[in-house]
Amino acid sequence: MKTQVKAIRIEEHGGPEVLKLVTVDVPAPQDSEVTIRQKAVGLNFIDIYFRTGLYPHPLPHGLGFEASGVVEAVGSGVKHLKVGDRVAYGQSPLGAYAEARNVPANQVVKIPRNVSFEQAAALMLKGLTVQYLFRQTYRLQGGETILFHAAAGGVGLIACQWAKALGVKLIGTASTPEKAALAKANGAWEVIDYSKENVVERVKELTDGKKVPVVYDGVGKDTWLTSLDCLEPRGLMVSFGNASGPVEGVNLGILASKGSLFVTRPSLGAHVATLEKMQASADELFGLVSKKKISINIGQRFALADAGEAQTALAGRKTTGATILTLD
Ligand SMILES: NC(=O)c1ccc[n+]([C@@H]2O[C@H](COP(=O)([O-])OP(=O)(O)OC[C@H]3O[C@@H](n4cnc5c(N)ncnc54)[C@H](OP(=O)(O)O)[C@@H]3O)[C@@H](O)[C@H]2O)c1
């Protein structure tokens, strides 16, 4: 059975004006897919990289990786889902900005009863990212002091709460006093206003000169050098995003001169590539939500048709916490 739905498509790279609301066909799911009638869509900074062409993908294409909804049809090879299940995903092929769509079932998990569709859409990509950053890339044990940039953002507010739950002192950065207060209210130990303060000096003060064993940096270009200077000898720089632009032209010698540092540039896809990995990460995330260690901060809601406006707010540092697109 084929249905027609509204979805966002881009035919060229550019500003938010390239996002067009169009009508598309949703064919019957393939053997390994489910059709999801979507209830809410998660907005992420990576959506902007695909719109601008920073992350190239053949045009035309949809946008978005994260959403929640109800299973409407199930491919013949899918065993873990059935029609009517409440589900969510955070790492699909491009195209989550849509009323309904087909998604590979190995990326789709059921939502616990205590989690709403809006919460799930806000949580999956960002929460699974914090899961791998804190539990896989550098496995925090509790007791560490760490630096996490853009702490009042979508990923950031989940990170603040997760760090607190682990007994980790998270030093956050944020660009306004309001954002700093929000990060603190969500569990950050201290927050540095990196638009005014000297981050390296503040990190030294807060750690009695020791600095930190790991920096999580989703800001990219603007914070790269600062982040390296906040690390202890043999510390790990986790560069996981480009909100201010990509880090380019790195001379590896800088890692030696700043203290035999390690650097990694991870992405979520490699950490949730199978249903087993996706389910294990989602179980840990939803477990913390059920125990009320993590609550979901939806700072902004936009209609699907206003996805361009939503992206403008995100790129313009006007948002806090998660942003979702709502569907009727
Ligand atoms: N590698 C992965 O697996 C992965 C997965 C998810 C997300 N990410 C990355 O994690 C980062 C956060 O993602 P998010 O969706 O949660 O976004 P977000 O943190 O809600 O928004 C980005 C934040 O970055 C800060 N920022 C600093 N310089 C900026 C600039 N020049 N332009 C815009 N923002 C700037 C802003 O906070 P202040 O105003 O406080 O500075 C802004 O609110 C992004 O870089 C994203 O690509 C990576």
Short mmCIF file of C-alpha atoms and ligand atoms in Angstrom, two decimals:
data_model
loop_
_atom_site.label_atom_id
_atom_site.label_comp_id
_atom_site.label_asym_id
_atom_site.label_seq_id
_atom_site.Cartn_x
_atom_site.Cartn_y
_atom_site.Cartn_z
CA MET A 1 0.00 0.00 0.00
CA LYS A 2 1.30 3.46 -0.90
CA THR A 3 0.38 6.62 1.05
CA GLN A 4 1.18 10.27 0.44
CA VAL A 5 2.53 12.51 3.22
CA LYS A 6 4.13 15.90 3.75
CA ALA A 7 7.91 15.94 4.14
CA ILE A 8 10.81 18.38 3.95
CA ARG A 9 13.14 18.02 0.94
CA ILE A 10 16.14 20.01 -0.31
CA GLU A 11 17.13 20.21 -3.97
CA GLU A 12 20.22 22.36 -3.41
CA HIS A 13 22.54 23.26 -0.57
CA GLY A 14 22.21 26.64 1.08
CA GLY A 15 20.44 28.60 3.80
CA PRO A 16 17.18 27.65 5.53
CA GLU A 17 15.23 28.82 2.45
CA VAL A 18 16.23 25.62 0.58
CA LEU A 19 13.96 23.58 2.87
CA LYS A 20 10.72 22.88 0.98
CA LEU A 21 7.58 21.20 2.31
CA VAL A 22 6.48 18.78 -0.40
CA THR A 23 4.20 15.76 -0.82
CA VAL A 24 6.01 12.43 -1.10
CA ASP A 25 5.02 8.79 -1.52
CA VAL A 26 5.60 6.31 1.26
CA PRO A 27 5.67 2.86 -0.36
CA ALA A 28 5.06 -0.39 1.52
CA PRO A 29 8.08 -1.20 3.74
CA GLN A 30 10.82 -3.48 2.44
CA ASP A 31 11.51 -6.74 4.29
CA SER A 32 13.90 -5.11 6.78
CA GLU A 33 11.90 -1.89 7.28
CA VAL A 34 8.94 -0.58 9.26
CA THR A 35 6.60 2.24 8.27
CA ILE A 36 6.27 4.79 11.07
CA ARG A 37 3.41 7.31 11.35
CA GLN A 38 5.44 10.01 13.08
CA LYS A 39 4.37 12.04 16.11
CA ALA A 40 7.43 14.24 16.69
CA VAL A 41 10.80 14.87 15.01
CA GLY A 42 14.08 15.76 16.72
CA LEU A 43 16.13 18.66 15.36
CA ASN A 44 19.92 18.35 15.47
CA PHE A 45 22.89 20.46 14.51
CA ILE A 46 23.95 17.77 12.05
CA ASP A 47 20.80 18.56 10.01
CA ILE A 48 22.33 21.98 9.32
CA TYR A 49 25.61 20.40 8.11
CA PHE A 50 23.62 18.36 5.56
CA ARG A 51 21.61 21.41 4.48
CA THR A 52 24.73 23.51 3.87
CA GLY A 53 26.66 20.69 2.23
CA LEU A 54 29.39 20.53 4.91
CA TYR A 55 28.49 16.82 5.05
CA PRO A 56 27.95 16.01 1.35
CA HIS A 57 25.10 13.74 0.22
CA PRO A 58 23.68 13.36 -3.31
CA LEU A 59 20.77 15.78 -3.92
CA PRO A 60 17.80 15.91 -3.71
CA HIS A 61 17.25 14.48 -0.25
CA GLY A 62 15.25 14.77 2.96
CA LEU A 63 16.65 15.92 6.28
CA GLY A 64 16.74 14.64 9.83
CA PHE A 65 17.78 11.46 11.64
CA GLU A 66 15.56 11.34 14.71
CA ALA A 67 11.83 10.90 15.35
CA SER A 68 9.16 8.97 17.22
CA GLY A 69 5.77 7.57 16.24
CA VAL A 70 3.60 4.50 15.82
CA VAL A 71 4.43 1.49 13.65
CA GLU A 72 1.95 1.34 10.80
CA ALA A 73 3.37 -1.51 8.71
CA VAL A 74 6.09 -4.11 9.24
CA GLY A 75 8.42 -5.71 6.68
CA SER A 76 8.33 -9.50 6.47
CA GLY A 77 11.80 -9.93 7.97
CA VAL A 78 11.25 -7.77 11.06
CA LYS A 79 10.88 -9.73 14.29
CA HIS A 80 11.10 -7.25 17.17
CA LEU A 81 8.32 -4.81 16.18
CA LYS A 82 4.62 -5.05 15.36
CA VAL A 83 1.88 -2.74 14.10
CA GLY A 84 0.79 -0.32 16.84
CA ASP A 85 4.13 -0.26 18.74
CA ARG A 86 5.23 3.13 20.07
CA VAL A 87 8.76 3.56 18.72
CA ALA A 88 11.64 5.97 18.17
CA TYR A 89 14.95 6.14 16.31
CA GLY A 90 17.98 8.41 16.33
CA GLN A 91 20.18 7.23 13.48
CA SER A 92 18.13 6.62 10.35
CA PRO A 93 18.90 7.40 6.72
CA LEU A 94 18.23 11.11 5.98
CA GLY A 95 14.53 12.00 5.96
CA ALA A 96 13.09 12.21 9.50
CA TYR A 97 11.42 15.58 8.77
CA ALA A 98 8.23 13.87 7.54
CA GLU A 99 4.74 12.87 8.63
CA ALA A 100 5.42 9.20 7.90
CA ARG A 101 8.30 7.18 6.45
CA ASN A 102 10.02 3.82 6.17
CA VAL A 103 13.00 3.21 8.45
CA PRO A 104 15.40 0.22 8.71
CA ALA A 105 14.00 -1.70 11.68
CA ASN A 106 17.42 -2.34 13.21
CA GLN A 107 17.56 1.35 14.10
CA VAL A 108 14.12 1.41 15.73
CA VAL A 109 13.40 0.69 19.41
CA LYS A 110 10.21 0.63 21.45
CA ILE A 111 9.59 3.56 23.77
CA PRO A 112 8.89 2.80 27.45
CA ARG A 113 5.38 3.72 28.64
CA ASN A 114 6.63 6.58 30.82
CA VAL A 115 8.29 8.37 27.85
CA SER A 116 6.11 10.52 25.58
CA PHE A 117 6.51 10.77 21.80
CA GLU A 118 7.88 14.31 22.13
CA GLN A 119 10.37 13.27 24.80
CA ALA A 120 11.55 10.30 22.74
CA ALA A 121 12.06 12.46 19.64
CA ALA A 122 14.12 14.87 21.74
CA LEU A 123 16.15 12.16 23.41
CA MET A 124 17.27 9.49 20.97
CA LEU A 125 20.07 11.01 18.89
CA LYS A 126 21.32 13.32 21.64
CA GLY A 127 20.98 10.83 24.48
CA LEU A 128 22.61 7.99 22.54
CA THR A 129 25.44 10.40 21.75
CA VAL A 130 26.04 11.10 25.42
CA GLN A 131 25.86 7.34 26.07
CA TYR A 132 28.76 6.59 23.74
CA LEU A 133 30.75 9.72 24.68
CA PHE A 134 30.59 8.94 28.42
CA ARG A 135 30.40 5.14 28.41
CA GLN A 136 32.44 4.14 25.34
CA THR A 137 34.73 6.86 23.95
CA TYR A 138 36.12 7.71 27.40
CA ARG A 139 34.47 5.48 29.98
CA LEU A 140 33.81 7.74 32.94
CA GLN A 141 34.01 5.91 36.27
CA GLY A 142 32.84 8.64 38.66
CA GLY A 143 35.10 11.08 40.48
CA GLU A 144 36.57 12.68 37.33
CA THR A 145 36.38 16.37 36.48
CA ILE A 146 35.69 16.92 32.78
CA LEU A 147 35.14 19.81 30.36
CA PHE A 148 32.03 19.79 28.13
CA HIS A 149 31.41 22.64 25.67
CA ALA A 150 27.97 24.12 24.83
CA ALA A 151 26.57 22.63 28.02
CA ALA A 152 23.14 24.28 27.67
CA GLY A 153 22.51 22.76 24.22
CA GLY A 154 20.53 19.67 23.26
CA VAL A 155 23.37 17.21 23.81
CA GLY A 156 24.77 19.44 26.57
CA LEU A 157 21.84 19.36 29.00
CA ILE A 158 21.67 15.56 28.79
CA ALA A 159 25.45 15.43 29.39
CA CYS A 160 25.12 17.63 32.49
CA GLN A 161 22.55 15.27 34.00
CA TRP A 162 24.35 12.07 33.00
CA ALA A 163 27.65 13.34 34.48
CA LYS A 164 25.92 14.15 37.76
CA ALA A 165 24.34 10.69 37.83
CA LEU A 166 27.81 9.16 37.40
CA GLY A 167 29.36 11.28 40.15
CA VAL A 168 31.43 13.24 37.63
CA LYS A 169 32.13 16.97 38.00
CA LEU A 170 31.21 18.48 34.64
CA ILE A 171 32.66 21.90 33.90
CA GLY A 172 30.44 23.30 31.16
CA THR A 173 30.83 26.25 28.83
CA ALA A 174 28.01 28.49 27.60
CA SER A 175 27.71 31.90 25.94
CA THR A 176 25.20 33.67 28.23
CA PRO A 177 24.45 33.83 31.97
CA GLU A 178 20.98 32.35 31.31
CA LYS A 179 22.46 29.36 29.51
CA ALA A 180 25.06 28.94 32.27
CA ALA A 181 22.32 28.92 34.92
CA LEU A 182 20.34 26.34 32.96
CA ALA A 183 23.36 24.03 32.66
CA LYS A 184 23.95 24.32 36.40
CA ALA A 185 20.30 23.60 37.15
CA ASN A 186 20.75 20.42 35.09
CA GLY A 187 23.73 19.19 37.09
CA ALA A 188 26.84 20.94 35.74
CA TRP A 189 29.34 21.42 38.57
CA GLU A 190 30.62 24.77 37.26
CA VAL A 191 29.95 26.70 34.04
CA ILE A 192 32.37 29.04 32.29
CA ASP A 193 31.05 31.82 30.06
CA TYR A 194 33.39 31.26 27.14
CA SER A 195 32.24 34.47 25.45
CA LYS A 196 33.94 36.45 28.26
CA GLU A 197 36.13 34.32 30.50
CA ASN A 198 39.52 32.71 29.86
CA VAL A 199 38.54 29.04 29.74
CA VAL A 200 42.05 27.62 30.26
CA GLU A 201 42.69 29.78 33.33
CA ARG A 202 39.29 28.95 34.82
CA VAL A 203 39.78 25.21 34.25
CA LYS A 204 43.19 25.42 35.96
CA GLU A 205 41.65 27.28 38.92
CA LEU A 206 38.80 24.79 39.24
CA THR A 207 41.14 21.78 39.14
CA ASP A 208 43.95 23.15 41.35
CA GLY A 209 46.20 23.36 38.31
CA LYS A 210 45.74 19.73 37.27
CA LYS A 211 43.42 20.35 34.28
CA VAL A 212 41.12 17.60 32.96
CA PRO A 213 41.61 14.07 31.59
CA VAL A 214 39.00 14.50 28.83
CA VAL A 215 37.38 17.36 26.90
CA TYR A 216 34.14 16.80 24.96
CA ASP A 217 34.02 19.43 22.21
CA GLY A 218 31.05 19.79 19.86
CA VAL A 219 31.86 23.43 19.07
CA GLY A 220 34.83 22.64 16.80
CA LYS A 221 36.91 25.36 15.16
CA ASP A 222 36.55 28.10 17.81
CA THR A 223 37.40 25.93 20.82
CA TRP A 224 39.95 23.46 19.39
CA LEU A 225 43.11 25.08 20.78
CA THR A 226 41.49 26.06 24.07
CA SER A 227 40.33 22.49 24.54
CA LEU A 228 43.82 21.07 23.98
CA ASP A 229 45.19 23.52 26.56
CA CYS A 230 42.68 22.32 29.16
CA LEU A 231 43.94 18.72 29.02
CA GLU A 232 46.25 16.95 31.45
CA PRO A 233 49.30 15.27 29.90
CA ARG A 234 48.11 12.20 27.91
CA GLY A 235 44.52 13.51 28.09
CA LEU A 236 41.86 12.75 25.48
CA MET A 237 40.38 15.37 23.18
CA VAL A 238 36.96 14.19 21.94
CA SER A 239 36.07 16.44 19.00
CA PHE A 240 32.52 15.41 18.13
CA GLY A 241 31.02 18.37 16.25
CA ASN A 242 31.40 21.60 14.30
CA ALA A 243 28.86 24.10 15.64
CA SER A 244 31.35 26.94 14.96
CA GLY A 245 32.89 25.30 11.87
CA PRO A 246 35.06 22.24 11.26
CA VAL A 247 38.55 21.74 12.70
CA GLU A 248 40.90 21.60 9.73
CA GLY A 249 44.61 21.55 8.93
CA VAL A 250 45.76 20.01 12.21
CA ASN A 251 49.50 19.59 12.63
CA LEU A 252 49.86 16.35 14.61
CA GLY A 253 52.97 17.72 16.33
CA ILE A 254 50.70 19.95 18.41
CA LEU A 255 49.56 16.84 20.31
CA ALA A 256 53.15 16.13 21.33
CA SER A 257 53.97 19.70 22.34
CA LYS A 258 50.83 20.04 24.46
CA GLY A 259 51.51 16.88 26.49
CA SER A 260 51.35 13.67 24.44
CA LEU A 261 47.63 14.13 23.93
CA PHE A 262 45.16 11.75 22.30
CA VAL A 263 42.46 12.94 19.91
CA THR A 264 39.39 11.22 18.49
CA ARG A 265 36.63 12.35 16.10
CA PRO A 266 33.74 9.92 16.73
CA SER A 267 30.24 9.72 15.28
CA LEU A 268 27.10 8.04 16.60
CA GLY A 269 26.54 5.73 13.60
CA ALA A 270 29.52 3.50 14.36
CA HIS A 271 28.29 3.00 17.94
CA VAL A 272 24.74 1.86 17.12
CA ALA A 273 25.35 0.00 13.86
CA THR A 274 23.43 -3.16 14.89
CA LEU A 275 20.08 -3.68 16.61
CA GLU A 276 21.91 -5.20 19.60
CA LYS A 277 24.15 -2.14 20.04
CA MET A 278 21.28 0.28 19.48
CA GLN A 279 19.07 -1.57 21.96
CA ALA A 280 21.80 -1.79 24.63
CA SER A 281 22.51 1.95 24.40
CA ALA A 282 18.81 2.82 24.37
CA ASP A 283 18.20 0.57 27.41
CA GLU A 284 20.89 2.41 29.37
CA LEU A 285 19.47 5.78 28.31
CA PHE A 286 15.82 4.92 29.06
CA GLY A 287 16.93 3.32 32.35
CA LEU A 288 18.31 6.66 33.53
CA VAL A 289 15.12 8.39 32.38
CA SER A 290 12.98 5.88 34.31
CA LYS A 291 15.10 6.44 37.45
CA LYS A 292 14.57 10.19 36.93
CA LYS A 293 18.32 10.78 36.62
CA ILE A 294 17.73 12.32 33.19
CA SER A 295 14.77 14.50 32.32
CA ILE A 296 14.17 15.83 28.84
CA ASN A 297 14.41 19.56 28.26
CA ILE A 298 12.38 20.54 25.20
CA GLY A 299 13.27 24.21 24.85
CA GLN A 300 11.51 24.89 21.54
CA ARG A 301 8.76 23.42 19.38
CA PHE A 302 8.12 24.25 15.71
CA ALA A 303 5.66 22.95 13.12
CA LEU A 304 7.09 20.73 10.36
CA ALA A 305 6.46 23.52 7.83
CA ASP A 306 8.65 25.84 9.93
CA ALA A 307 11.69 23.55 9.97
CA GLY A 308 13.80 26.30 8.32
CA GLU A 309 12.93 28.71 11.12
CA ALA A 310 13.85 26.04 13.66
CA GLN A 311 17.24 25.53 12.02
CA THR A 312 17.84 29.29 11.99
CA ALA A 313 17.25 29.42 15.74
CA LEU A 314 19.60 26.48 16.35
CA ALA A 315 22.38 27.87 14.15
CA GLY A 316 21.93 31.33 15.69
CA ARG A 317 22.54 30.06 19.28
CA LYS A 318 18.97 31.05 20.18
CA THR A 319 17.95 27.63 21.52
CA THR A 320 18.48 25.76 24.76
CA GLY A 321 18.04 22.04 25.32
CA ALA A 322 16.31 20.07 22.59
CA THR A 323 14.24 21.41 19.70
CA ILE A 324 11.47 19.33 18.13
CA LEU A 325 9.18 19.57 15.13
CA THR A 326 5.59 18.75 16.04
CA LEU A 327 3.17 16.90 13.75
CA ASP A 328 -0.62 17.01 13.82
N1 LIG B 1 29.55 13.17 16.53
C1 LIG B 1 28.35 12.82 16.96
O1 LIG B 1 28.04 11.63 17.09
C2 LIG B 1 27.36 13.87 17.32
C3 LIG B 1 26.07 13.55 17.68
C4 LIG B 1 25.20 14.56 18.10
C5 LIG B 1 25.62 15.87 18.10
N2 LIG B 1 26.88 16.16 17.68
C6 LIG B 1 27.39 17.54 17.71
O2 LIG B 1 27.21 18.05 19.02
C7 LIG B 1 27.03 19.46 18.94
C8 LIG B 1 25.77 19.83 19.69
O3 LIG B 1 24.64 19.38 18.95
P1 LIG B 1 23.17 19.84 19.32
O4 LIG B 1 22.29 19.38 18.22
O5 LIG B 1 22.88 19.42 20.72
O6 LIG B 1 23.27 21.42 19.24
P2 LIG B 1 23.20 22.49 20.43
O7 LIG B 1 24.31 22.18 21.40
O8 LIG B 1 21.82 22.54 20.95
O9 LIG B 1 23.50 23.83 19.65
C9 LIG B 1 24.81 24.18 19.37
C10 LIG B 1 25.41 25.08 20.46
O10 LIG B 1 26.77 25.29 20.17
C11 LIG B 1 27.18 26.51 20.71
N3 LIG B 1 27.98 27.25 19.72
C12 LIG B 1 29.24 27.69 19.92
N4 LIG B 1 29.68 28.36 18.86
C13 LIG B 1 28.67 28.39 17.96
C14 LIG B 1 28.53 28.97 16.67
N5 LIG B 1 29.52 29.69 16.08
N6 LIG B 1 27.36 28.81 16.03
C15 LIG B 1 26.36 28.11 16.59
N7 LIG B 1 26.44 27.53 17.81
C16 LIG B 1 27.59 27.67 18.50
C17 LIG B 1 25.91 27.30 21.09
O11 LIG B 1 25.81 27.30 22.50
P3 LIG B 1 26.38 28.63 23.28
O12 LIG B 1 25.53 29.77 22.80
O13 LIG B 1 26.24 28.32 24.71
O14 LIG B 1 27.81 28.77 22.83
C18 LIG B 1 24.79 26.49 20.48
O15 LIG B 1 23.60 26.57 21.21
C19 LIG B 1 27.00 19.81 17.45
O16 LIG B 1 28.29 20.17 17.03
C20 LIG B 1 26.64 18.49 16.81
O17 LIG B 1 27.04 18.38 15.48
C21 LIG B 1 27.75 15.19 17.30
#
